[in-house]
Amino acid sequence: MDSKEGAGANPRMGVRPAQGYAGDVTPEQAAAWVGAGEAVLVDVRSDAEREWVGFVPGAVPLAWKQWPGMAPNPGFDEGIRAAVPAGGKVVLLCRSGVRSVAAARRASELGITAYNILEGFEGDADEQGHRGRKGGWRLRGLPWRQN
């Protein structure tokens, strides 16, 4: 957590340190920043994931890897530069908070202040291998839609 948080502060808010990018934030922290106009939300899941599983309204869709085959997106660098204003910050969302770490590291290499959203959109798989029951943007009750 951010060492500047006082006793009694909401444990779901703040920045957790990370290597190679600005830090990790909870879905709630990311939503607060985006809602206040302090960050751009970039969804790095594949087009298929956003279409079939759901998406965050207003998020910039920019796959880190693309279906089928999960090949790296050759347009990622150009897309992230276009999505985030100079001097701005970005919060990156994927399914469970893994691909978004790699995307945050790459964005940081490009000079962008980048944060990974912990838990991702669907959260970790439960004991039965189902997602959406252990953390994630959707489970936290944050805005999302499904086609």
Rosetta silent file (secondary structure, phi, psi, omega in degrees, C-alpha in Angstrom):
SEQUENCE: MDSKEGAGANPRMGVRPAQGYAGDVTPEQAAAWVGAGEAVLVDVRSDAEREWVGFVPGAVPLAWKQWPGMAPNPGFDEGIRAAVPAGGKVVLLCRSGVRSVAAARRASELGITAYNILEGFEGDADEQGHRGRKGGWRLRGLPWRQN
SCORE:     score description
SCORE:     0.000 S_00000001
   1 L     0.000  158.938  176.694    0.000    0.000    0.000 S_00000001
   2 L   -64.334  125.199 -176.678    0.963    3.590   -0.405 S_00000001
   3 L   -66.578  -12.496  179.835    2.863    4.562    2.723 S_00000001
   4 L   -80.905   -9.919 -179.994    1.067    7.928    2.715 S_00000001
   5 L   -71.644  136.475 -179.924   -2.236    6.272    3.627 S_00000001
   6 L   -85.879  169.926  176.138   -3.246    6.912    7.199 S_00000001
   7 L   -59.097  139.641  179.465   -4.636    4.465    9.727 S_00000001
   8 L    84.990   -1.213  178.548   -8.192    3.571    8.891 S_00000001
   9 L   -67.324  153.988  179.003   -7.709    4.274    5.180 S_00000001
  10 L   -63.571  117.855 -178.242   -9.616    2.032    2.764 S_00000001
  11 L   -67.072  -11.451  178.772   -7.332   -0.975    2.160 S_00000001
  12 L   -89.349    1.642  179.807   -8.754   -1.303   -1.373 S_00000001
  13 L  -114.995  158.114  178.471   -7.318    2.086   -2.331 S_00000001
  14 L   109.774  178.906 -176.981   -3.722    3.153   -2.935 S_00000001
  15 L  -115.930  134.489  175.335   -0.765    1.917   -4.967 S_00000001
  16 E  -102.029  136.024 -178.141    1.230   -1.239   -4.338 S_00000001
  17 L   -62.249  149.892  178.756    4.882   -1.204   -5.419 S_00000001
  18 L  -148.418  162.356  178.417    5.902   -3.168   -8.500 S_00000001
  19 L  -101.208  129.605  175.030    9.019   -3.708  -10.578 S_00000001
  20 L    90.826   -2.748  176.999    9.254   -2.274  -14.060 S_00000001
  21 L  -156.803  175.161 -169.578    6.110   -0.117  -13.919 S_00000001
  22 L   -66.845  -28.090  177.892    4.461    2.453  -11.638 S_00000001
  23 E   150.805  178.085  177.964    2.589   -0.062   -9.457 S_00000001
  24 E  -107.544  141.426  177.067   -0.442   -2.257   -8.899 S_00000001
  25 E  -132.501  153.827  175.773   -3.879   -0.906   -8.008 S_00000001
  26 L   -73.259  162.544  174.668   -7.160   -2.533   -7.083 S_00000001
  27 H   -56.284  -37.932 -179.897  -10.103   -2.326   -9.451 S_00000001
  28 H   -63.393  -42.248  178.503  -11.671    0.208   -7.067 S_00000001
  29 H   -64.034  -44.487  179.199   -8.596    2.487   -7.173 S_00000001
  30 H   -60.375  -44.915  179.971   -8.451    2.281  -10.961 S_00000001
  31 H   -62.428  -38.330  178.857  -12.165    3.107  -11.246 S_00000001
  32 H   -64.147  -44.647  179.028  -11.731    6.091   -8.916 S_00000001
  33 H   -63.200  -45.246 -178.627   -8.874    7.483  -11.000 S_00000001
  34 H   -64.322  -43.657  179.873  -10.735    6.956  -14.267 S_00000001
  35 H   -62.125  -31.560  179.781  -13.913    8.489  -12.847 S_00000001
  36 L   -88.173    0.501 -178.624  -11.979   11.551  -11.691 S_00000001
  37 L    75.171   19.377 -177.256  -10.294   11.935  -15.084 S_00000001
  38 L   -92.814  -11.344 -179.082   -6.881   11.136  -13.584 S_00000001
  39 L  -152.901  157.919  174.050   -6.147    8.053  -15.722 S_00000001
  40 E  -101.711  133.469  176.258   -7.070    6.341  -18.961 S_00000001
  41 E   -94.011  121.592  177.248   -8.351    2.765  -18.715 S_00000001
  42 E  -116.578  123.271  179.217   -6.939    0.489  -21.402 S_00000001
  43 E   -93.264  111.893 -175.065   -8.361   -3.027  -21.713 S_00000001
  44 L   -94.876   10.446  175.516   -5.572   -5.264  -23.038 S_00000001
  45 L   -72.175  165.651  179.145   -7.718   -8.376  -23.443 S_00000001
  46 L   -69.309  160.609  176.688   -8.375   -9.770  -26.895 S_00000001
  47 H   -56.498  -41.369 -179.222  -11.274   -8.537  -28.996 S_00000001
  48 H   -61.544  -42.788  179.025  -12.927  -11.943  -28.492 S_00000001
  49 H   -61.640  -46.288  179.973  -12.734  -11.667  -24.693 S_00000001
  50 H   -63.136  -40.670 -178.208  -14.294   -8.222  -24.668 S_00000001
  51 H   -68.035  -43.521 -172.382  -17.024   -9.313  -27.073 S_00000001
  52 H   -91.559  -32.671 -173.523  -17.956  -12.580  -25.337 S_00000001
  53 H   -98.230  -34.503 -178.696  -17.175  -11.955  -21.652 S_00000001
  54 L   135.567  170.036 -176.566  -17.896   -8.242  -21.256 S_00000001
  55 E  -150.007  163.998  176.684  -16.194   -4.878  -21.286 S_00000001
  56 L   -96.520  119.636  178.184  -15.855   -1.664  -19.311 S_00000001
  57 L   -56.792  133.605  178.833  -17.734    1.212  -20.984 S_00000001
  58 L    87.887  -11.331  177.843  -15.319    3.959  -22.009 S_00000001
  59 L   -70.535  147.269  175.610  -12.211    1.763  -21.778 S_00000001
  60 E   -81.946  119.133  178.127   -9.803    1.920  -24.696 S_00000001
  61 E   -81.441  116.679 -178.694   -9.733   -1.527  -26.344 S_00000001
  62 L  -149.828   94.109 -176.451   -6.106   -2.378  -27.150 S_00000001
  63 L   -61.243  138.500  170.189   -5.154   -6.040  -27.127 S_00000001
  64 L   -80.333  -45.102  174.590   -1.719   -6.998  -25.762 S_00000001
  65 E  -130.705  148.499 -172.734   -2.065  -10.354  -27.497 S_00000001
  66 E  -116.815  142.023  176.337   -4.695  -11.218  -30.081 S_00000001
  67 L   -81.314  145.702   -1.858   -6.861  -14.270  -30.588 S_00000001
  68 L   -84.244  161.348  175.876   -6.433  -16.803  -32.151 S_00000001
  69 L    86.459  -11.407  179.858   -3.051  -17.999  -31.025 S_00000001
  70 L    54.036   46.960  176.207   -2.466  -15.096  -28.626 S_00000001
  71 E   -76.075  142.521  177.297    0.110  -13.504  -30.920 S_00000001
  72 E   -56.454  142.707  179.319    1.590  -10.198  -29.710 S_00000001
  73 L   -80.663  112.516 -179.485   -0.215   -7.148  -31.069 S_00000001
  74 L   -67.246  -15.880  179.977    2.240   -5.335  -33.375 S_00000001
  75 L   -96.344    8.889 -176.018    0.196   -2.143  -32.980 S_00000001
  76 H   -60.683  -49.651 -176.759    0.367   -2.031  -29.181 S_00000001
  77 H   -57.275  -48.514  179.987    3.081    0.648  -28.919 S_00000001
  78 H   -63.166  -41.664 -178.901    1.343    2.980  -31.352 S_00000001
  79 H   -65.752  -41.803 -178.604   -2.031    2.340  -29.740 S_00000001
  80 H   -70.528  -36.711  176.436   -0.924    3.007  -26.162 S_00000001
  81 H   -63.382  -38.907 -179.837    0.841    6.208  -27.202 S_00000001
  82 H   -71.746  -30.522 -174.800   -2.340    7.381  -28.930 S_00000001
  83 H   -79.041  -30.137 -172.430   -4.563    6.448  -25.960 S_00000001
  84 L  -110.962  119.832  178.857   -2.656    8.201  -23.174 S_00000001
  85 L   -61.396  150.861  178.188   -2.069   11.959  -23.293 S_00000001
  86 L   -53.581  130.748  179.831    1.509   13.142  -22.762 S_00000001
  87 L    81.770   -2.679 -179.210    2.230   13.215  -19.041 S_00000001
  88 L   -85.525  178.003  176.282   -0.903   11.183  -18.271 S_00000001
  89 E  -124.464  156.326 -178.454   -1.253    7.842  -16.575 S_00000001
  90 E  -127.100  143.021  170.248   -2.837    4.607  -17.670 S_00000001
  91 E  -113.727  130.673 -171.875   -4.435    1.728  -15.783 S_00000001
  92 E  -111.314  132.191 -174.711   -4.297   -1.566  -17.661 S_00000001
  93 E  -121.017  132.894  171.324   -6.915   -4.313  -17.405 S_00000001
  94 L  -131.685 -159.613 -176.596   -6.794   -7.930  -18.579 S_00000001
  95 L   -68.523  -49.184 -173.647   -8.644  -11.101  -17.547 S_00000001
  96 L  -131.506    4.991  178.968   -6.868  -11.794  -14.268 S_00000001
  97 L    92.843   24.993  178.866   -4.089   -9.221  -13.912 S_00000001
  98 L  -108.380  -56.938  178.222   -1.256  -11.094  -15.665 S_00000001
  99 H   -60.992  -32.034 -179.351   -1.096   -9.816  -19.269 S_00000001
 100 H   -67.322  -24.172  174.125   -1.672   -6.320  -17.932 S_00000001
 101 H   -65.921  -48.475  178.994    1.618   -6.570  -15.991 S_00000001
 102 H   -61.082  -41.207  179.049    3.507   -7.192  -19.242 S_00000001
 103 H   -65.895  -37.953  178.160    1.587   -4.365  -20.922 S_00000001
 104 H   -65.220  -40.021  177.429    2.345   -2.022  -17.991 S_00000001
 105 H   -62.858  -43.797  179.859    6.046   -2.826  -18.262 S_00000001
 106 H   -65.438  -44.095  178.285    6.013   -2.098  -21.996 S_00000001
 107 H   -59.386  -40.176  178.719    4.076    1.142  -21.534 S_00000001
 108 H   -63.371  -40.213  176.257    6.614    2.190  -18.894 S_00000001
 109 H   -60.110  -28.307  179.663    9.454    1.472  -21.326 S_00000001
 110 L   -85.464    1.136  177.711    7.692    3.874  -23.696 S_00000001
 111 L    90.802   14.235 -179.370    7.729    6.604  -21.023 S_00000001
 112 L   -99.753  137.087  175.591    4.094    6.245  -19.917 S_00000001
 113 E   -76.079  108.554 -169.982    3.150    6.121  -16.228 S_00000001
 114 E  -123.047  138.151  179.084    1.450    2.727  -16.183 S_00000001
 115 E  -124.400  140.615  172.906   -0.378    0.752  -13.491 S_00000001
 116 E   -88.639  138.259  174.571   -1.599   -2.834  -13.504 S_00000001
 117 E   -91.554  112.772  178.334   -5.133   -3.481  -12.241 S_00000001
 118 L   -58.861  148.698  176.350   -4.971   -6.333   -9.740 S_00000001
 119 L    75.531  -21.407  179.431   -7.477   -9.173  -10.176 S_00000001
 120 L    65.581 -159.939 -177.487   -8.266   -8.112  -13.758 S_00000001
 121 L   -79.233  -39.893 -174.603  -11.755   -8.192  -15.209 S_00000001
 122 L  -107.093  -13.909 -177.820  -12.716  -11.726  -14.132 S_00000001
 123 L    79.206 -177.720  179.952  -10.426  -12.477  -11.190 S_00000001
 124 E   -75.589  158.276  175.364   -8.697  -15.749  -10.384 S_00000001
 125 L   -72.877  144.620  176.869  -10.238  -19.135  -11.070 S_00000001
 126 L   -86.238 -170.542 -176.715  -11.953  -20.806   -8.120 S_00000001
 127 L   -61.985  -25.717  177.823  -11.561  -24.444   -7.042 S_00000001
 128 L   -92.497    3.726 -179.434  -13.818  -25.559   -9.923 S_00000001
 129 L    81.278   13.869  179.540  -11.851  -23.505  -12.469 S_00000001
 130 L   -94.074  139.673  176.031  -14.582  -20.867  -12.796 S_00000001
 131 L   -98.622  165.703  177.519  -13.764  -17.190  -12.994 S_00000001
 132 L    93.202    3.519 -179.580  -15.871  -14.289  -11.753 S_00000001
 133 L  -119.409   -9.917 -179.853  -16.157  -15.578   -8.175 S_00000001
 134 E  -129.267   81.266  177.936  -12.751  -14.624   -6.758 S_00000001
 135 L    81.227 -177.315  178.298  -12.076  -10.943   -7.275 S_00000001
 136 L   107.001  158.062 -178.880  -12.067   -8.917  -10.450 S_00000001
 137 L   -52.618  -49.651 -177.825  -13.647   -5.772  -11.851 S_00000001
 138 L   -62.877  -48.591 -177.529  -17.043   -7.427  -12.365 S_00000001
 139 L   -61.947  -30.509 -179.397  -17.239   -9.043   -8.920 S_00000001
 140 L   -76.239   -2.598  175.874  -16.374   -5.713   -7.283 S_00000001
 141 L    79.468   20.957 -179.985  -19.539   -4.208   -8.766 S_00000001
 142 L   -85.078  160.888 -174.621  -17.776   -1.723  -11.033 S_00000001
 143 L   -60.172  131.437  173.139  -19.339   -0.610  -14.343 S_00000001
 144 L  -159.638  162.474  179.955  -19.318   -3.177  -17.141 S_00000001
 145 E  -137.572  163.360  176.554  -21.504   -4.368  -19.983 S_00000001
 146 L  -136.958  138.135  178.155  -21.946   -7.479  -22.020 S_00000001
 147 L   -78.799    0.000    0.000  -23.100   -7.786  -25.630 S_00000001
